[in-house]
Amino acid sequence: MTSKEIRNKFLRFFEKKGHKIVPSSSLLSTDPSVLFTTAGMQQFKEYFLGESSPYGNRVTSSQKCFRTSDIEEIGDTTHLTFLEMLGNFSFGDYFKKESIEWTLEFLTKVCKLKKEKLWITAFKGDKEVPEDKESREIWRKLGFPENRIYGFSRKDNFWGPTGEQGPCGPTTEIHYDSTGKSCSLGKKCLPNCRCGRFVELWNLVFNEFYQDKDKKLTPLKQKGVDTGMGLERLAMVVQNKASVFETDLFSSTPQAKAERIIADHIKGSVFLASEGIIPSNVEQGYVLRRILRRAIRYGKILKMPKNFLIPLAQKVIEIYKDVYPEVKSKETDILTIIQNEEEKFEKTLERGLKEFDKLISRNKDIKGEQAFDLYQSYGFPLELTEELAKEKGFKVDKKGFEKAIKKHQEISRAGKEAKFGGIGKEAGLEAAKLHTATHLMHQALREVLGSHVKQMGSDITPKRLRFDFSHSAKMTEQEINKVEKIVNQKIKQDLEVKKQEMLYSDAIKSGALAFFKEKYPEKVSVYSIGKFSKEICAGSHVKRTSELGKFKIIKEESSSAGIRRLRAILE
Ligand code: SER
């Protein structure tokens, strides 16, 4: 069975069981406490909490997911950063019995996996949450012997919440016995053994609790089911392959760890870039930069030719273009982003590696300032330096690195303040107006173009604002007009501009937009403009929007790959 068939059969199977097929949501998470969509349930989080679902109470999806949590594991047979999660969900509808029965039916009848190869785990209970005897009993009734059902603790058989709070609950998991042979690691070879014998295939979460920010559990009013199965792993066992990389979801069959890392990272990069993410030093952009640069470094080890990532990215696009058309429609942007990053890093990688070798030979462990220098002068993400050091058996002073970054930022901020210090009161007021206008425009852009719009840079003089933001296409005349109209409306509404001091973490929780994550001090100022906009900001603003006058965009142009630049004035 091809992966396309598996994906379709899964969705159709649950459609027949009364589920509505819901398309995958974006990889960019709507929950500000997490950067990416990491699970199929994320787009349905509210429906588990009782909000009415527009799709009904049974849904199924194949969700694009991106996880950095397993990045160290990549190179083995089953772990990936980008994956597709097949899932079926119940919001206060069916519960354990149906979901377990359908799981078994799908795996054995549709996928034709041998039941004897399936092993089960369930939650064994702890002080707070009792053992999940019900699931065990259901599996037993379905013919699973005691010696293929095992209880595990919270770490393995309790899931959620995603982000800082939300639904969660005990799980039962299906593991596939790929070799049928016990390993020789000394202990009993059971599911969750690290030897690679068992492939963790399908996770069935029974959402019964709500976990709040203080990790306190309270029972949910309605019970729900959230299941997730990695399509790549299912394809691996159905297609009888030794690793996910040998399935038809990859174009070649990389064996060496370095090859697998490149294969994984280029796929992740294509998908991240297809969402409008651009390599940068913050947030999602930083993750994209980190995996691209890691792939480039491994390419160097394998002596790959210049621009080797481009044909690989094209292969990824070929594999996914029918299922996720955005990878094809954004092909030019994606390839440009990858090529630019490769060329940029190519220039400094070699010199940076030489510098790194020098440091290692001199003082072994890498000091914070030195890691910062590798970052600043040679574009080495901290994690890359850490990986290089680890390979030689050394460590990096991470805290020292963060301190060095902060110090550097303070110095450059002080420089900027000195520069602005010279301007008169009048000019200062004009700049404050433009600052407020920038916030309004930023929010308007997100409304007109989509929430992928992120501030990538801003420069304000007393005469005009200049604003760079992530967006891959040239803005149309209509879009520009719409943005202007929204901003001018908000100016007319005479909204109050309010400043609040709060902890950075609280600001994020409150939904304030933040753009230079690493630069923020612990305490920040959050500016709200009516209910329209909320942003963390250190600049000075006016008190009410009516002070601004008339807003006008005077120029729209490309700034660099995937980044647009706007200039606007107040008349
Ligand atoms: N949310 C669970 C997971 O991600 C099941 O879908 O594993």
Coordinates of C-alpha atoms and ligand atoms in Angstrom, one line a residue:
M1 CA 0.0 0.0 0.0
T2 CA 1.4 3.4 -0.8
S3 CA 1.4 6.1 1.8
K4 CA -1.3 8.0 -0.2
E5 CA -3.5 4.9 0.0
I6 CA -2.9 4.5 3.7
R7 CA -3.7 8.2 4.4
N8 CA -6.9 7.9 2.4
K9 CA -8.0 4.6 3.8
F10 CA -7.6 6.0 7.3
L11 CA -9.7 9.0 6.7
R12 CA -12.4 7.0 4.8
F13 CA -12.4 4.4 7.6
F14 CA -13.3 7.0 10.2
E15 CA -15.6 8.8 7.8
K16 CA -17.6 5.6 7.6
K17 CA -17.8 5.6 11.4
G18 CA -19.5 8.9 11.4
H19 CA -16.4 11.2 11.5
K20 CA -16.1 14.5 9.6
I21 CA -12.8 14.7 7.6
V22 CA -11.2 18.0 8.6
P23 CA -8.2 19.4 6.7
S24 CA -4.8 19.7 8.3
S25 CA -4.3 23.1 10.0
S26 CA -1.2 25.2 9.6
L27 CA 2.1 24.3 11.1
L28 CA 2.1 27.7 12.8
S29 CA 0.4 27.2 16.1
T30 CA -2.6 29.4 17.1
D31 CA -1.6 28.8 20.8
P32 CA 1.0 31.5 21.6
S33 CA 2.6 29.3 24.3
V34 CA 3.9 26.9 21.6
L35 CA 5.7 27.7 18.3
F36 CA 4.4 24.9 16.1
T37 CA 1.5 22.5 15.7
T38 CA 2.8 19.3 17.3
A39 CA -0.3 17.2 17.5
G40 CA -3.5 16.6 15.6
M41 CA -5.6 17.7 18.6
Q42 CA -4.3 21.2 18.7
Q43 CA -6.7 22.7 16.3
F44 CA -9.6 21.1 18.3
K45 CA -8.4 22.0 21.8
E46 CA -11.5 24.1 22.6
Y47 CA -13.9 21.4 21.5
F48 CA -12.5 19.1 24.2
L49 CA -13.3 21.8 26.7
G50 CA -16.9 22.0 25.8
E51 CA -17.0 24.7 23.1
S52 CA -19.3 23.5 20.3
S53 CA -17.5 22.0 17.3
P54 CA -18.6 23.3 13.9
Y55 CA -17.6 19.9 12.5
G56 CA -19.7 17.8 14.9
N57 CA -18.4 15.6 17.7
R58 CA -16.5 13.1 15.7
V59 CA -13.7 14.3 13.5
T60 CA -10.7 12.8 11.7
S61 CA -7.7 14.4 10.1
S62 CA -4.2 13.9 8.8
Q63 CA -2.3 16.7 10.5
K64 CA 1.1 18.3 9.5
C65 CA 3.2 18.4 12.7
F66 CA 6.6 19.8 13.5
R67 CA 8.5 18.7 16.6
T68 CA 11.8 19.8 17.8
S69 CA 11.6 17.7 20.9
D70 CA 12.9 14.6 19.1
I71 CA 15.7 16.3 17.2
E72 CA 18.5 14.4 19.0
E73 CA 16.8 11.1 18.1
I74 CA 16.9 11.8 14.3
G75 CA 19.1 9.2 12.6
D76 CA 17.4 6.2 14.2
T77 CA 14.7 4.3 12.4
T78 CA 11.6 6.1 13.6
H79 CA 12.1 9.8 14.7
L80 CA 11.4 12.9 12.6
T81 CA 10.9 16.6 12.9
F82 CA 8.2 16.9 10.3
L83 CA 5.5 14.2 10.5
E84 CA 1.9 13.6 9.6
M85 CA -0.4 12.5 12.3
L86 CA -3.4 10.5 11.5
G87 CA -6.1 10.9 14.1
N88 CA -9.6 10.4 15.2
F89 CA -11.3 12.6 17.8
S90 CA -14.4 12.5 19.9
F91 CA -15.7 15.5 21.8
G92 CA -17.9 14.1 24.5
D93 CA -19.1 11.4 22.1
Y94 CA -17.7 7.8 22.0
F95 CA -15.0 6.8 24.5
K96 CA -12.7 3.9 25.3
K97 CA -14.6 0.9 23.9
E98 CA -15.3 2.2 20.4
S99 CA -11.9 3.8 19.9
I100 CA -10.0 0.7 21.0
E101 CA -12.2 -1.6 18.8
W102 CA -11.8 0.7 15.7
T103 CA -8.1 0.9 16.3
L104 CA -7.8 -2.8 16.2
E105 CA -10.1 -3.1 13.2
F106 CA -8.2 -0.5 11.2
L107 CA -4.8 -2.0 11.9
T108 CA -5.7 -5.7 11.3
K109 CA -8.5 -5.5 8.7
V110 CA -7.5 -2.4 6.6
C111 CA -3.7 -2.4 7.1
K112 CA -3.6 -6.2 7.4
L113 CA -1.1 -6.1 10.2
K114 CA -0.8 -9.4 12.2
K115 CA -2.5 -9.1 15.5
E116 CA 0.2 -11.1 17.2
K117 CA 2.7 -8.4 16.3
L118 CA 0.7 -5.8 18.3
W119 CA 1.6 -5.1 21.9
I120 CA -0.4 -2.8 24.3
T121 CA 0.5 -0.4 27.0
A122 CA -1.9 1.3 29.4
F123 CA -1.6 3.7 32.3
K124 CA -0.7 1.9 35.5
G125 CA -1.9 4.6 37.9
D126 CA -0.3 6.8 40.4
K127 CA -1.2 8.9 43.5
E128 CA -3.4 11.3 41.5
V129 CA -4.9 9.3 38.7
P130 CA -6.1 5.7 39.0
E131 CA -5.0 2.8 36.9
D132 CA -6.8 2.5 33.6
K133 CA -8.3 -0.9 34.2
E134 CA -11.1 -0.3 31.7
S135 CA -8.7 -0.1 28.7
R136 CA -6.9 -3.2 29.8
E137 CA -10.1 -5.0 30.1
I138 CA -11.3 -4.0 26.6
W139 CA -8.0 -5.2 25.1
R140 CA -8.3 -8.5 27.0
K141 CA -11.8 -9.0 25.7
L142 CA -10.5 -8.4 22.2
G143 CA -8.2 -11.3 22.6
F144 CA -4.9 -9.8 23.8
P145 CA -3.1 -12.0 26.3
E146 CA -1.8 -10.6 29.6
N147 CA 1.8 -10.9 28.4
R148 CA 1.2 -8.4 25.6
I149 CA -0.5 -5.7 27.8
Y150 CA 1.8 -3.7 30.1
G151 CA 1.2 -0.8 32.5
F152 CA 3.5 2.2 32.4
S153 CA 3.7 5.4 34.3
R154 CA 2.9 9.1 33.5
K155 CA 6.0 9.5 31.3
D156 CA 4.8 6.9 28.8
N157 CA 1.0 6.6 29.3
F158 CA -0.3 10.0 30.1
W159 CA -0.6 12.7 27.4
G160 CA -1.0 16.5 27.3
P161 CA -1.7 19.2 27.7
T162 CA -0.2 20.8 24.6
G163 CA 1.0 24.3 25.6
E164 CA 0.7 25.6 29.1
Q165 CA -2.8 24.3 29.9
G166 CA -5.5 22.2 28.5
P167 CA -7.1 18.8 28.2
C168 CA -5.1 15.7 29.0
G169 CA -5.5 12.2 30.2
P170 CA -4.3 8.6 30.4
T171 CA -3.3 6.8 27.2
T172 CA -3.2 3.4 25.8
E173 CA -0.7 2.7 23.1
I174 CA -0.2 0.2 20.3
H175 CA 3.4 -0.9 19.7
Y176 CA 4.4 -3.0 16.7
D177 CA 6.9 -5.8 17.3
S178 CA 9.2 -5.4 14.3
T179 CA 11.6 -8.2 15.0
G180 CA 9.9 -10.6 17.3
K181 CA 13.2 -11.0 19.2
S182 CA 14.2 -9.9 22.6
C183 CA 17.2 -7.7 22.7
S184 CA 20.2 -8.2 24.9
L185 CA 20.1 -5.0 26.8
G186 CA 19.9 -6.9 30.0
K187 CA 16.4 -6.2 31.1
K188 CA 13.0 -7.5 29.8
C189 CA 12.5 -6.4 26.3
L190 CA 9.0 -4.7 26.3
P191 CA 7.4 -1.8 24.5
N192 CA 9.3 1.4 25.2
C193 CA 12.5 -0.6 25.2
R194 CA 15.2 1.5 23.5
C195 CA 16.5 -1.3 21.3
G196 CA 14.3 -0.5 18.4
R197 CA 12.4 -3.7 18.4
F198 CA 9.1 -2.0 19.1
V199 CA 7.7 0.8 16.9
E200 CA 5.4 3.0 18.9
L201 CA 2.6 3.2 16.4
W202 CA -0.7 4.7 17.8
N203 CA -1.4 6.7 20.8
L204 CA -5.0 6.8 22.1
V205 CA -5.5 9.6 24.6
F206 CA -8.6 9.6 26.8
N207 CA -9.0 13.2 27.8
E208 CA -10.6 13.2 31.2
F209 CA -8.7 16.1 32.9
Y210 CA -7.9 19.7 32.5
Q211 CA -4.4 20.7 33.6
D212 CA -4.0 24.3 34.6
K213 CA -0.8 26.4 34.6
D214 CA 0.1 25.1 38.0
K215 CA -0.2 21.5 36.8
K216 CA -3.3 20.9 38.8
L217 CA -5.7 18.4 37.4
T218 CA -9.5 18.8 37.5
P219 CA -11.9 16.4 35.8
L220 CA -13.4 17.6 32.6
K221 CA -17.1 18.0 32.2
Q222 CA -17.1 15.9 29.1
K223 CA -14.8 13.0 28.2
G224 CA -13.0 13.0 24.9
V225 CA -10.8 10.8 22.7
D226 CA -7.7 12.1 20.9
T227 CA -5.7 9.6 18.9
G228 CA -2.5 10.1 16.9
M229 CA -0.6 7.7 14.7
G230 CA 2.5 8.8 12.7
L231 CA 1.8 8.1 9.0
E232 CA 5.5 7.6 8.4
R233 CA 5.7 4.8 11.1
L234 CA 2.5 3.2 9.9
A235 CA 3.8 3.2 6.3
M236 CA 7.1 1.7 7.6
V237 CA 5.4 -1.3 9.1
V238 CA 2.7 -1.7 6.3
Q239 CA 5.4 -1.4 3.6
N240 CA 7.6 -3.7 5.7
K241 CA 10.6 -1.4 5.8
A242 CA 13.4 -1.2 8.3
S243 CA 13.0 2.6 8.8
V244 CA 10.7 5.5 8.0
F245 CA 13.3 6.7 5.6
E246 CA 12.8 3.7 3.4
T247 CA 9.1 4.3 2.9
D248 CA 7.7 6.1 -0.1
L249 CA 7.5 9.3 2.0
F250 CA 11.2 9.7 1.3
S251 CA 12.8 9.7 -2.2
S252 CA 16.0 7.9 -1.5
T253 CA 16.8 5.5 1.3
P254 CA 19.3 7.2 3.5
Q255 CA 21.1 4.8 5.8
A256 CA 23.9 6.8 7.5
K257 CA 22.9 9.1 10.4
A258 CA 24.1 12.2 8.5
E259 CA 22.1 11.3 5.5
R260 CA 19.0 10.7 7.5
I261 CA 19.4 14.1 9.3
I262 CA 19.7 15.8 6.0
A263 CA 16.6 14.0 4.6
D264 CA 14.6 14.9 7.7
H265 CA 15.7 18.5 8.0
I266 CA 15.2 19.4 4.3
K267 CA 11.7 18.0 4.5
G268 CA 11.0 20.0 7.7
S269 CA 12.5 23.1 6.0
V270 CA 10.4 22.8 2.9
F271 CA 7.2 22.7 5.1
L272 CA 8.2 25.5 7.4
A273 CA 9.2 27.7 4.4
S274 CA 5.8 26.8 2.8
E275 CA 4.1 28.5 5.8
G276 CA 5.9 31.8 5.1
I277 CA 8.6 31.2 7.8
I278 CA 11.9 32.8 6.9
P279 CA 15.3 31.9 8.6
S280 CA 15.9 34.5 11.3
N281 CA 17.3 34.6 14.8
V282 CA 13.9 34.4 16.6
E283 CA 11.1 32.0 17.2
Q284 CA 10.0 29.9 14.2
G285 CA 12.5 31.5 11.9
Y286 CA 15.3 30.5 14.3
V287 CA 14.1 26.9 14.2
L288 CA 14.2 26.9 10.4
R289 CA 17.6 28.5 10.4
R290 CA 18.8 25.9 12.9
I291 CA 17.7 22.9 10.9
L292 CA 18.9 24.3 7.6
R293 CA 22.3 25.1 9.0
R294 CA 22.5 21.7 10.7
A295 CA 21.7 20.0 7.3
I296 CA 24.3 22.2 5.6
R297 CA 26.9 21.2 8.1
Y298 CA 26.2 17.5 7.6
G299 CA 26.3 18.1 3.9
K300 CA 29.8 19.4 4.3
I301 CA 30.8 16.2 6.2
L302 CA 29.4 14.2 3.3
K303 CA 31.2 16.4 0.8
M304 CA 28.0 17.3 -0.9
P305 CA 28.3 19.8 -3.8
K306 CA 27.3 23.4 -3.6
N307 CA 23.5 24.0 -3.4
F308 CA 22.9 20.4 -2.7
L309 CA 19.8 21.1 -0.7
I310 CA 17.9 22.4 -3.8
P311 CA 17.4 19.1 -5.6
L312 CA 16.5 17.5 -2.3
A313 CA 13.9 20.1 -1.6
Q314 CA 12.5 19.6 -5.1
K315 CA 12.1 15.9 -4.4
V316 CA 10.2 16.7 -1.2
I317 CA 7.9 19.0 -3.2
E318 CA 7.3 16.2 -5.7
I319 CA 6.3 13.7 -3.0
Y320 CA 3.9 16.0 -1.3
K321 CA 2.5 18.3 -4.0
D322 CA -0.8 16.5 -4.4
V323 CA -1.6 16.2 -0.7
Y324 CA -0.2 19.7 0.3
P325 CA -0.5 21.9 -2.8
E326 CA 1.1 24.8 -0.9
V327 CA 4.5 23.2 -1.3
K328 CA 4.1 23.4 -5.0
S329 CA 2.5 26.9 -5.2
K330 CA 5.2 28.3 -3.0
E331 CA 8.0 26.4 -4.7
T332 CA 9.9 29.4 -5.9
D333 CA 9.8 31.1 -2.5
I334 CA 10.8 27.9 -0.8
L335 CA 13.8 27.2 -3.0
T336 CA 14.9 30.8 -2.8
I337 CA 14.8 30.8 1.0
I338 CA 16.8 27.6 1.1
Q339 CA 19.4 28.7 -1.5
N340 CA 19.9 32.1 0.2
E341 CA 20.4 30.4 3.6
E342 CA 22.8 27.9 2.1
E343 CA 24.8 30.6 0.4
K344 CA 24.9 32.8 3.5
F345 CA 26.1 30.0 5.8
E346 CA 28.5 28.6 3.2
K347 CA 30.5 31.8 3.5
T348 CA 31.1 31.5 7.2
L349 CA 30.8 27.8 8.0
E350 CA 34.3 26.8 7.1
R351 CA 36.0 29.7 8.9
G352 CA 33.7 29.1 11.9
L353 CA 34.7 25.5 12.0
K354 CA 38.4 26.5 12.0
E355 CA 37.7 28.9 14.8
F356 CA 35.8 26.2 16.7
D357 CA 38.8 23.8 16.4
K358 CA 41.1 26.5 17.7
L359 CA 38.9 27.0 20.7
I360 CA 38.5 23.3 21.5
S361 CA 42.3 22.8 21.3
R362 CA 42.9 25.7 23.6
N363 CA 40.4 25.5 26.4
K364 CA 38.2 22.4 25.7
D365 CA 34.8 23.5 27.1
I366 CA 33.4 26.4 25.1
K367 CA 32.8 29.6 27.1
G368 CA 29.7 31.7 26.7
E369 CA 31.5 34.6 25.0
Q370 CA 33.1 32.2 22.6
A371 CA 29.8 30.5 21.7
F372 CA 28.4 34.0 21.2
D373 CA 31.3 34.9 18.9
L374 CA 30.6 31.8 16.8
Y375 CA 27.0 32.9 16.7
Q376 CA 27.6 36.5 15.9
S377 CA 30.5 36.3 13.6
Y378 CA 30.0 32.9 11.9
G379 CA 26.2 32.3 12.2
F380 CA 26.5 29.2 14.3
P381 CA 23.2 28.6 16.1
L382 CA 23.9 27.7 19.8
E383 CA 22.7 24.2 19.3
L384 CA 25.2 23.6 16.4
T385 CA 28.0 24.7 18.7
E386 CA 26.7 22.4 21.4
E387 CA 26.5 19.5 18.9
L388 CA 30.1 20.1 17.7
A389 CA 31.3 20.3 21.3
K390 CA 29.4 17.2 22.3
E391 CA 31.0 15.2 19.4
K392 CA 34.4 16.0 21.0
G393 CA 33.2 15.3 24.5
F394 CA 33.0 18.9 25.6
K395 CA 30.3 21.3 26.8
V396 CA 29.1 24.8 26.1
D397 CA 28.4 27.3 28.8
K398 CA 24.8 28.0 27.7
K399 CA 24.0 30.5 30.5
G400 CA 27.2 32.4 29.6
F401 CA 26.0 32.5 26.0
E402 CA 22.7 34.0 27.0
K403 CA 24.4 36.5 29.2
A404 CA 26.6 37.5 26.3
I405 CA 23.6 37.9 24.0
K406 CA 21.9 40.2 26.5
K407 CA 25.0 42.3 27.1
H408 CA 25.4 42.7 23.4
Q409 CA 21.8 43.8 23.0
E410 CA 22.0 46.3 25.8
I411 CA 25.1 47.8 24.1
S412 CA 23.3 48.2 20.8
R413 CA 20.2 49.5 22.4
A414 CA 22.2 52.1 24.3
G415 CA 23.8 53.1 21.0
K416 CA 20.3 53.6 19.4
E417 CA 19.1 55.6 22.3
A418 CA 22.1 57.9 22.1
K419 CA 21.3 58.4 18.4
F420 CA 17.7 59.3 19.1
G421 CA 18.6 61.3 22.1
G422 CA 19.6 64.2 19.8
I423 CA 16.2 64.7 18.3
G424 CA 13.9 67.5 19.6
K425 CA 10.6 67.2 21.3
E426 CA 8.6 67.9 18.1
A427 CA 10.4 65.1 16.2
G428 CA 10.0 62.8 19.2
L429 CA 6.2 63.3 19.0
E430 CA 6.1 62.5 15.3
A431 CA 8.1 59.3 16.0
A432 CA 5.7 58.3 18.7
K433 CA 2.8 58.8 16.3
L434 CA 4.4 56.6 13.7
H435 CA 5.2 54.0 16.4
T436 CA 1.5 53.7 17.2
A437 CA 0.7 53.7 13.5
T438 CA 3.1 50.8 13.1
H439 CA 1.2 48.7 15.7
L440 CA -2.1 49.4 13.9
M441 CA -0.6 48.6 10.6
H442 CA 0.9 45.4 11.9
Q443 CA -2.4 44.1 13.1
A444 CA -4.2 45.3 10.0
L445 CA -1.7 43.3 7.9
R446 CA -2.4 40.2 9.9
E447 CA -6.1 40.6 9.3
V448 CA -5.7 41.3 5.6
L449 CA -2.9 38.8 4.7
G450 CA -3.0 36.3 7.5
S451 CA -1.4 35.5 10.8
H452 CA 1.8 34.3 9.2
V453 CA 2.7 38.0 9.0
K454 CA 5.4 38.7 11.5
Q455 CA 7.4 41.8 12.1
M456 CA 10.9 41.2 10.8
G457 CA 12.2 44.7 11.3
S458 CA 11.1 48.3 11.9
D459 CA 12.7 51.6 11.5
I460 CA 11.1 54.9 12.4
T461 CA 12.2 58.4 11.7
P462 CA 10.2 61.5 12.5
K463 CA 9.1 61.6 8.9
R464 CA 8.1 58.0 8.0
L465 CA 7.9 54.4 9.2
R466 CA 9.5 51.5 7.5
F467 CA 8.3 48.0 8.3
D468 CA 9.6 44.6 7.2
F469 CA 7.4 41.6 7.6
S470 CA 7.2 38.0 6.5
H471 CA 5.0 37.5 3.5
S472 CA 6.0 35.8 0.3
A473 CA 3.9 37.6 -2.3
K474 CA 3.8 41.2 -3.5
M475 CA 0.9 42.9 -2.0
T476 CA -1.9 43.8 -4.4
E477 CA -3.2 47.3 -4.7
Q478 CA -6.5 46.1 -3.1
E479 CA -4.6 44.6 -0.1
I480 CA -2.7 47.9 0.4
N481 CA -6.0 49.8 0.3
K482 CA -7.6 47.5 2.8
V483 CA -4.8 47.9 5.2
E484 CA -4.9 51.7 4.9
K485 CA -8.6 51.6 5.4
I486 CA -8.4 49.5 8.5
V487 CA -5.7 51.7 10.1
N488 CA -7.6 54.9 9.2
Q489 CA -10.8 53.4 10.7
K490 CA -9.0 52.7 13.9
I491 CA -7.5 56.2 14.0
K492 CA -11.1 57.6 13.6
Q493 CA -12.4 55.4 16.4
D494 CA -10.1 57.4 18.7
L495 CA -9.0 54.3 20.6
E496 CA -7.1 54.6 23.8
V497 CA -3.4 53.5 23.8
K498 CA -2.7 51.8 27.1
K499 CA 0.6 50.8 28.5
Q500 CA 0.9 48.0 31.1
E501 CA 4.1 46.7 32.7
M502 CA 4.1 42.9 33.2
L503 CA 6.3 39.8 33.2
Y504 CA 7.2 38.7 29.8
S505 CA 5.6 35.3 30.4
D506 CA 2.3 36.9 31.4
A507 CA 2.5 39.2 28.4
I508 CA 2.7 36.1 26.1
K509 CA -0.1 34.4 28.0
S510 CA -2.3 37.4 27.5
G511 CA -1.8 37.1 23.7
A512 CA 0.5 40.0 23.2
L513 CA 2.5 39.9 20.0
A514 CA 6.3 39.5 20.6
F515 CA 8.9 39.5 18.0
F516 CA 12.3 39.5 19.4
K517 CA 11.9 36.9 21.9
E518 CA 15.5 36.6 23.1
K519 CA 15.9 40.3 23.5
Y520 CA 13.1 40.9 26.0
P521 CA 13.9 41.6 29.6
E522 CA 11.9 39.7 32.2
K523 CA 9.6 42.7 32.7
V524 CA 8.1 44.3 29.6
S525 CA 5.7 47.0 28.5
V526 CA 2.7 45.9 26.7
Y527 CA 0.8 48.4 24.5
S528 CA -2.8 47.8 23.8
I529 CA -4.7 49.9 21.3
G530 CA -8.4 49.5 22.2
K531 CA -9.2 45.8 21.7
F532 CA -7.5 45.9 18.3
S533 CA -3.9 45.4 18.9
K534 CA -1.6 44.2 21.7
E535 CA 2.1 44.2 21.4
I536 CA 5.2 44.1 23.6
C537 CA 7.1 47.2 22.8
A538 CA 9.8 49.5 24.3
G539 CA 9.0 52.6 22.2
S540 CA 7.0 55.6 23.1
H541 CA 3.5 56.0 21.9
V542 CA 0.7 58.6 21.8
K543 CA -2.2 58.4 24.2
R544 CA -5.1 58.2 21.7
T545 CA -5.2 57.1 18.0
S546 CA -7.0 60.3 17.0
E547 CA -3.7 62.1 17.4
L548 CA -2.3 60.3 14.3
G549 CA -4.0 62.1 11.4
K550 CA -4.3 60.3 8.1
F551 CA -2.3 57.2 7.5
K552 CA -0.9 56.4 4.0
I553 CA 1.3 53.7 2.6
I554 CA 3.7 55.2 0.2
K555 CA 5.8 52.2 -1.0
E556 CA 5.6 48.4 -1.1
E557 CA 8.6 46.5 -2.2
S558 CA 10.6 43.3 -1.6
S559 CA 13.1 43.4 1.2
S560 CA 14.7 40.0 0.8
A561 CA 13.4 36.5 0.0
G562 CA 10.0 36.1 1.6
I563 CA 10.1 39.5 3.3
R564 CA 8.1 42.6 2.1
R565 CA 8.9 46.1 3.1
L566 CA 6.4 48.9 3.5
R567 CA 7.0 52.6 4.0
A568 CA 4.2 54.7 5.3
I569 CA 3.5 58.3 6.5
L570 CA 1.0 60.3 8.5
E571 CA -0.4 63.3 6.8
Ligands
SER1 N1 -2.1 14.0 21.1 C1 -1.6 12.7 21.1 C2 -0.2 12.7 20.5 O1 0.2 13.7 19.9 C3 -2.5 11.8 20.4 O2 -2.9 12.3 19.2 O3 0.5 11.7 20.6

